[in-house]
Steps between C-alpha positions, in 0.01 A plus 500: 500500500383157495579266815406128591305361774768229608750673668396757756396874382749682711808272358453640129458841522774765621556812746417721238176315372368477841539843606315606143239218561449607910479896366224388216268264744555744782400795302170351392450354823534858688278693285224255497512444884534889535106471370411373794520828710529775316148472343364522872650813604295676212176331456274766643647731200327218256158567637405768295692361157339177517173645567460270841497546856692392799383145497505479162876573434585222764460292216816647320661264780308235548492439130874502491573254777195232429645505134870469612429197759344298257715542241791375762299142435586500146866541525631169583313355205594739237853477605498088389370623156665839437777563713590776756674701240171535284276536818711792628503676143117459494411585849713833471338580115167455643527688800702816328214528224235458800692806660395694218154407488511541888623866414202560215231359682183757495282279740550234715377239324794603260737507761401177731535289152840651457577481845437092484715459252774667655463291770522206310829635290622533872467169637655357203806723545562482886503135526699443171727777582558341845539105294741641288697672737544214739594271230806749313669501867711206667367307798731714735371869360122433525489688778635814325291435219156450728668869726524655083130386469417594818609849468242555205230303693559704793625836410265536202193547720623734744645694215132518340382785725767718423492485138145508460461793682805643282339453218161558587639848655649606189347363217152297493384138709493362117906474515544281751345260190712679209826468684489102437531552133854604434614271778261221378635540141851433637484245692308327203771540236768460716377202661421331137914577427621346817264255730595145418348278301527187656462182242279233651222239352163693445234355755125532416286728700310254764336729700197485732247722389250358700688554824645856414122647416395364845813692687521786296120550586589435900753756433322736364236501723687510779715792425170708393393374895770657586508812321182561512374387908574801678314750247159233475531411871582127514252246573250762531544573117285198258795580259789379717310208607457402126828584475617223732274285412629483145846475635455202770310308238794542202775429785264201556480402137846599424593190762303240356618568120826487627443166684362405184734612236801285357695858483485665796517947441693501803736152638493523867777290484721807556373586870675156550805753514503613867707815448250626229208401681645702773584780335167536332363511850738752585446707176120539527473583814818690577485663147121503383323575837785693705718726237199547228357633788727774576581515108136604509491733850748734489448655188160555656642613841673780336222577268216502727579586791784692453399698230810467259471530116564186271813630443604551854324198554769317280822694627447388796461127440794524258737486847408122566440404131894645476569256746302199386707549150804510697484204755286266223853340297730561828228245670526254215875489521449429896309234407710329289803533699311404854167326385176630447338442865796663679402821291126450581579490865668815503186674242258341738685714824521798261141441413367465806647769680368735242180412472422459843715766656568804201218484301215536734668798598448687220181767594407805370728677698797402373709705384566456100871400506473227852219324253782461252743375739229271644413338168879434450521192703211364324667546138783257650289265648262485157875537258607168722171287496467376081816392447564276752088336507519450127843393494412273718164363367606447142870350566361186564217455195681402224261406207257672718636838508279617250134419681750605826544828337112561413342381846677746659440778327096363537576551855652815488201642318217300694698570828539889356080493475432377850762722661333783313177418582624425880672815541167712334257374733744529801546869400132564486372279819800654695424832386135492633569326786759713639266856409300352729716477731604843486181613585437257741832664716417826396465779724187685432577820703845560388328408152237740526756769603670424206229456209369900663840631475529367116163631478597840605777503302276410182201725564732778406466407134148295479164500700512364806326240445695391214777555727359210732496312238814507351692460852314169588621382151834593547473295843342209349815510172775497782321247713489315164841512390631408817269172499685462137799551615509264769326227293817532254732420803252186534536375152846515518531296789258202387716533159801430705325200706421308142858518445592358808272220468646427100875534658416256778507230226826512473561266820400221273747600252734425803369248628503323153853552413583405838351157429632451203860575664412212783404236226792551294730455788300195605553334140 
């Protein structure tokens, strides 16, 4: 169906159109950002397939998001010249057919080229998907439609564990890949039947190539510094000082082209907008650095140092991911009804209390179904948080919401990257740091006593010196896994302290509106 860009989106098109349009976008949307996790939860099982080791197969997801943050740059061009409709259609055909090359790969060079452009079909469908959502609903539902959005943004990725260890658990890691297709497929032909077509004069592609080579290469380069620190050891590692070399001299470059350029990649005219600039703020560091970190942690947590299976891994994430579905559209409907920082308020006390006072609870100790309960808070508090920040960055854009819709999703995957790479060195530093400390309390004689009695105990079916052996490594593994288990508490309490420093911004929001409110009753 063919509509016209005069009158508003959401005044032409019906109940019934919507809810087919919201299914179609929101479909696409959830199986790409799905992706995001449920690769990670079986990447060791691609070691041996892709002929590659450890490090190696890292590059399954670096390759992915590097690919998907740059092609975020080259949606708010493309949409000028081809339109959301055709950008969506394209961005879930390319990543559906990547899928399947994902799924065939024999190597990894196979699977890191097929990898990048899935990450590219990605950005062009999340940021569309979220355009053309926003713009089909009426100025008092964009809160619902930002909490429908939300729920796919959110729930997707704690869903990823679960079904990835499903799948890996009963069939092969290659499905994970080969389940895109038949969704893929329908989304595509569905969409082509139904997405509107909206009639407006053809503008010719004026883009700046110049400046997007210079910050795709910062980006890049940073996200591989990222990635790729921890294992080559920082600035003790030539390649990570190359690394950041190349990416403060494109940052560098990128700035001059675009002082420069008569067509700026990116108009910085929109953080003129306070409640955007704001709620990017917000959404890095509350979303990129404080719940990508725990996105990232407790899959690990149950993994590592509890010892659970994928699959168990995932069932027991699936509790909050329930939740973050649940709370996600119930959030946007807050929103519209009370305003978006009233709903932030309450998902910053939520937030706070969980990941300051639940979550660093969480030891190896607990029992299975207290970690459940535990996590349950944190599914509302992460359900309640995207609806109300986006709502309340993009109501204000207008001609902007486009670029709006892009930059943040840039955040969310450069924010995603340093809260990864936060949380991995935390893990490891805090691990070390706290064996040490083990020993350092430990008492030797009650020690002794007990590595002789283990000793005993083993001698009965080995040498004895063998015996020795084996009971000062089963001393050394529990002195270990307590050092990991209290660095885990530690990551999940510096997670929680990013958050509270990306929530704090909203006193400005507050403190802006209240100005406003004082001016217009002084005119």
């Amino acid at each position: 169906m063919r509509y016209n860009d005069e009158t508003p989106l959401y005044e032409q098109i019906d109940l019934l159109s919507r809810i087919l349009i919201t299914f179609v976008v929101m479909t696409g949307t959830f199986m790409a950002i799905l992706d995001t996790t449920i690769v990670d939860v079986v990447i060791p099982k691609m070691i041996a397939p892709l002929k590659t080791d450890l490090y190696g197969v890292q590059w399954v997801i670096t390759s992915y998001m590097a690919a998907a943050a740059t092609g975020l740059l080259l949606i708010e061009s493309l949409d000028k010249v081809l339109g959301l409709r055709v950008m969506f259609i394209m961005g879930i055909t390319l990543f559906t057919l990547s899928s399947v090359a994902c799924g065939f790969a024999e190597n990894l060079t196979q699977m890191i080229i097929a990898r990048s452009a899935q990450g590219v079909g990605e950005a062009f469908v999340v940021a569309t998907a979220q355009t053309i959502l926003f713009s089909i609903y009426p100025p008092n539902r964009k809160g619902i439609a930002m909490g429908i959005y939300g729920m796919g943004v959110s729930f997707a990725p704690a869903l990823g564990p679960t079904l990835g260890g499903w799948l890996t658990e009963h069939l092969t890691w290659r499905y994970i890949f080969f389940v895109n297709l038949p969704v893929g497929a329908m989304v595509v032909l569905v969409g082509l039947l139904i997405l509107p077509k909206i009639i407006k004069q053809k503008q010719k592609l004026r883009f700046n190539f110049i400046s997007y080579a210079f910050l795709g290469t910062f980006t890049i380069s940073l996200l591989i510094l990222l990635s790729k620190g921890q294992q080559k050891g920082w600035l003790q590692s030539d390649f990570i000082i190359k690394a950041l070399i190349i990416a403060v001299g494109a940052l560098f470059l990128y700035a001059i082209a675009e002082l420069l350029s008569k067509h700026k990649l990116i108009d910085f005219k929109i953080f003129k907008v306070p409640q955007y600039r704001y709620a990017c703020v917000i959404y890095f560091f509350t979303l990129g650095l404080s719940i990508y970190q725990l996105f990232y942690m407790i899959p690990l947590f149950y993994e590592n140092l509890k010892g659970y299976s994928t699959l168990n891994t995932g069932l027991h994430m699936l509790g909050f991911a329930v939740f973050i579905g649940m709370t996600s559209p119930i959030a946007g409907i807050l929103s519209d009804k009370f305003g978006e920082k009233y709903v932030l308020v309450v998902n910053a006390a939520l937030y706070i209390t969980t990941s300051i006072f639940l979550m660093p609870n969480l030891n190896y100790f607990t029992p299975s179904l207290r970690t459940i309960l535990l996590t349950i808070p944190l599914g509302f508090s992460l359900g309640t948080f995207f609806a109300p920040i986006t709502t309340m960055a993009m109501r204000h854009l207008r001609e902007y919401t486009s670029l709006g819709v892009s930059l943040m999703h840039y955040l969310r995957f450069m924010g995603g990257a340093f809260g990864t790479a936060i949380a991995t060195n935390t893990l490891q530093s805090k691990t070390a740091i706290h064996y040490e400390g083990i020993i350092s309390i430990q008492n030797f004689d009650y020690a002794r006593m007990y590595l002789n009695s283990v000793s005993e105990k083993f001698s009965a079916y080995m040498p004895e010196r063998m015996a020795e052996l084996r009971s000062e490594t089963l001393l050394a593994k529990l002195q270990q896994l307590m050092g990991l288990n209290e660095a885990f508490q530690d990551v999940f309490l510096h997670a929680g302290f990013f958050g509270i420093f990306g929530l704090s911004f909203l006193i400005l929001i507050f403190l802006h509106d209240k100005k406003i409110e004082k001016n217009d009753k002084t005119v």
